Amino acid sequence: PYCENFLDQTNCTDRNKVALSCVVNGYQATISKQIICHRLDYLTLCSDGIENVCLDLSISCQNIHKHRMCDGRPDCSDGADEGDITCKHLSQKRCKRRLGERELRIPLEWLKDGVQDCIDGEDEKGTWPTCGREEKLRFVTENVVCVEDYKCGSEGYVVQVS
């Protein structure tokens, strides 16, 4: 049902069939929902491979695109896409995610991780609040007074120093 190079899954005229927008062969294009998380190791349509950033979160939540996580809409029968530890620490600031193009808060671990999650690439820019310096630098939900955390010993006790 698909063309050999799968380019028939790009530039859909029916907006209801479009999953995301990306660069394909040097040109801005849209990608069909049918090709998201396709599990074909040899196939990458988007130049950055965003259509293949899919996760197995639990036994009943397999092959879900990362942008379907932490969006307030349970996609998995066990709720793993909303209950994952990734969803516990979200930004206060919102951006339009590339998949679904809804304006949502994003997990802090997605900030400056080398994967453009926001349509405008804002998640990869240095405009997000941080705490700490050097190896202790971390993203935080908002600009607040930072508390320094230190992990002590093999038991992993955490001591906060303000």
Coordinates of C-alpha atoms in Angstrom, one line a residue:
P1 CA 0.0 0.0 0.0
Y2 CA 3.0 2.3 0.3
C3 CA 5.5 3.5 -2.3
E4 CA 8.9 1.9 -2.1
N5 CA 10.6 5.1 -0.6
F6 CA 7.5 5.9 1.5
L7 CA 7.5 9.5 0.1
D8 CA 3.7 9.0 -0.5
Q9 CA 3.5 9.4 3.3
T10 CA 4.6 13.1 3.1
N11 CA 2.8 16.3 2.3
C12 CA -0.8 15.1 3.0
T13 CA -3.4 17.5 1.8
D14 CA -5.8 16.3 4.5
R15 CA -4.8 18.0 7.7
N16 CA -6.5 15.2 9.7
K17 CA -3.9 12.8 8.5
V18 CA -0.9 14.9 9.3
A19 CA 1.2 13.9 12.4
L20 CA 4.0 16.4 12.2
S21 CA 6.1 18.8 10.1
C22 CA 9.8 18.2 9.4
V23 CA 12.5 18.6 6.8
V24 CA 12.5 15.7 4.2
N25 CA 15.3 15.7 1.6
G26 CA 16.1 19.3 2.3
Y27 CA 12.5 20.6 2.0
Q28 CA 9.9 21.4 4.7
A29 CA 7.2 18.7 4.6
T30 CA 4.4 17.1 6.6
I31 CA 4.4 13.4 7.6
S32 CA 1.4 11.1 7.8
K33 CA 0.2 9.6 11.1
Q34 CA 0.6 6.2 9.4
I35 CA 4.3 6.5 9.3
I36 CA 4.9 7.6 12.9
C37 CA 6.6 4.9 15.0
H38 CA 6.6 2.5 12.1
R39 CA 9.3 0.2 13.5
L40 CA 11.2 0.0 10.2
D41 CA 14.8 0.3 11.2
Y42 CA 15.9 1.2 7.7
L43 CA 13.4 4.0 7.2
T44 CA 13.9 7.6 8.2
L45 CA 11.9 10.3 6.4
C46 CA 12.6 13.3 8.5
S47 CA 16.2 14.5 8.4
D48 CA 16.3 14.4 12.2
G49 CA 14.4 11.1 12.5
I50 CA 11.8 12.6 14.9
E51 CA 9.1 10.3 13.5
N52 CA 11.1 7.4 15.0
V53 CA 11.5 8.7 18.6
C54 CA 9.3 6.0 20.1
L55 CA 9.4 4.3 23.5
D56 CA 8.3 1.1 25.1
L57 CA 7.0 2.4 28.5
S58 CA 5.4 -0.8 29.9
I59 CA 4.2 -4.2 28.8
S60 CA 0.9 -2.7 27.7
C61 CA 2.3 0.6 26.4
Q62 CA 4.6 -0.2 23.5
N63 CA 5.9 1.9 20.6
I64 CA 4.5 5.3 21.7
H65 CA 5.9 8.5 20.2
K66 CA 7.6 10.6 22.9
H67 CA 5.4 13.6 22.1
R68 CA 2.3 11.6 23.1
M69 CA 3.8 11.4 26.6
C70 CA 3.0 14.0 29.4
D71 CA 0.2 15.6 27.3
G72 CA -2.7 15.1 29.6
R73 CA -4.3 12.5 27.3
P74 CA -3.8 8.9 28.3
D75 CA -2.9 6.9 25.2
C76 CA -2.0 3.7 27.1
S77 CA -4.5 1.4 28.9
D78 CA -2.2 1.5 32.0
G79 CA -1.6 5.2 31.8
A80 CA 2.2 4.7 31.5
D81 CA 2.4 7.6 29.0
E82 CA 1.2 10.1 31.6
G83 CA 2.5 8.4 34.8
D84 CA 6.1 7.9 33.7
I85 CA 8.8 9.6 35.8
T86 CA 9.5 11.9 32.8
C87 CA 6.1 13.5 33.4
K88 CA 6.8 14.4 37.0
H89 CA 9.0 17.4 36.2
L90 CA 7.5 19.7 33.6
S91 CA 8.3 23.2 32.5
Q92 CA 6.0 26.1 33.5
K93 CA 6.6 27.6 30.0
R94 CA 4.7 26.0 27.1
C95 CA 5.6 25.3 23.6
K96 CA 4.0 23.7 20.6
R97 CA 5.2 20.2 20.3
R98 CA 6.1 19.0 16.8
L99 CA 3.8 16.0 17.0
G100 CA 0.2 17.1 17.4
E101 CA 1.2 20.8 17.4
R102 CA -0.5 21.4 20.8
E103 CA 0.9 24.0 23.1
L104 CA 1.9 22.1 26.2
R105 CA 4.4 22.1 29.1
I106 CA 7.4 19.8 28.3
P107 CA 9.4 17.5 30.5
L108 CA 12.6 19.2 31.8
E109 CA 14.7 16.3 30.6
W110 CA 13.8 17.2 27.0
L111 CA 15.4 20.6 27.3
K112 CA 18.6 21.0 25.4
D113 CA 18.9 17.3 24.8
G114 CA 19.7 17.6 21.1
V115 CA 16.2 16.7 19.9
Q116 CA 14.0 19.5 18.7
D117 CA 10.7 18.9 20.5
C118 CA 9.1 22.4 20.0
I119 CA 8.1 23.5 16.5
D120 CA 10.3 26.6 16.8
G121 CA 13.2 24.7 18.4
E122 CA 12.8 26.7 21.6
D123 CA 13.5 23.7 23.8
E124 CA 17.1 23.7 22.4
K125 CA 17.7 27.4 23.1
G126 CA 19.1 28.8 26.4
T127 CA 15.9 30.5 27.5
W128 CA 14.9 28.0 30.2
P129 CA 15.4 28.6 33.9
T130 CA 18.3 26.7 35.5
C131 CA 19.9 26.2 38.9
G132 CA 23.5 25.3 39.8
R133 CA 26.7 25.5 37.8
E134 CA 29.0 23.2 35.8
E135 CA 28.2 19.5 36.7
K136 CA 25.4 20.6 39.0
L137 CA 23.6 22.6 36.3
R138 CA 20.0 21.5 35.9
F139 CA 16.8 22.8 34.4
V140 CA 14.0 23.9 36.8
T141 CA 10.3 24.5 36.3
E142 CA 10.6 28.3 36.9
N143 CA 12.9 31.0 38.1
V144 CA 13.1 30.4 41.8
V145 CA 15.7 30.5 44.6
C146 CA 17.9 27.5 43.9
V147 CA 18.6 24.9 46.5
E148 CA 21.8 22.9 46.1
D149 CA 21.4 19.1 46.5
Y150 CA 24.3 16.8 47.3
K151 CA 24.1 13.0 47.1
C152 CA 26.0 11.5 50.0
G153 CA 27.4 8.0 50.3
S154 CA 26.3 4.7 48.7
E155 CA 22.8 4.9 50.4
G156 CA 22.1 8.0 48.3
Y157 CA 21.0 10.4 51.1
V158 CA 20.3 13.8 49.8
V159 CA 21.4 16.9 51.7
Q160 CA 20.0 20.3 50.7
V161 CA 22.1 23.3 51.3
S162 CA 20.5 26.7 50.8

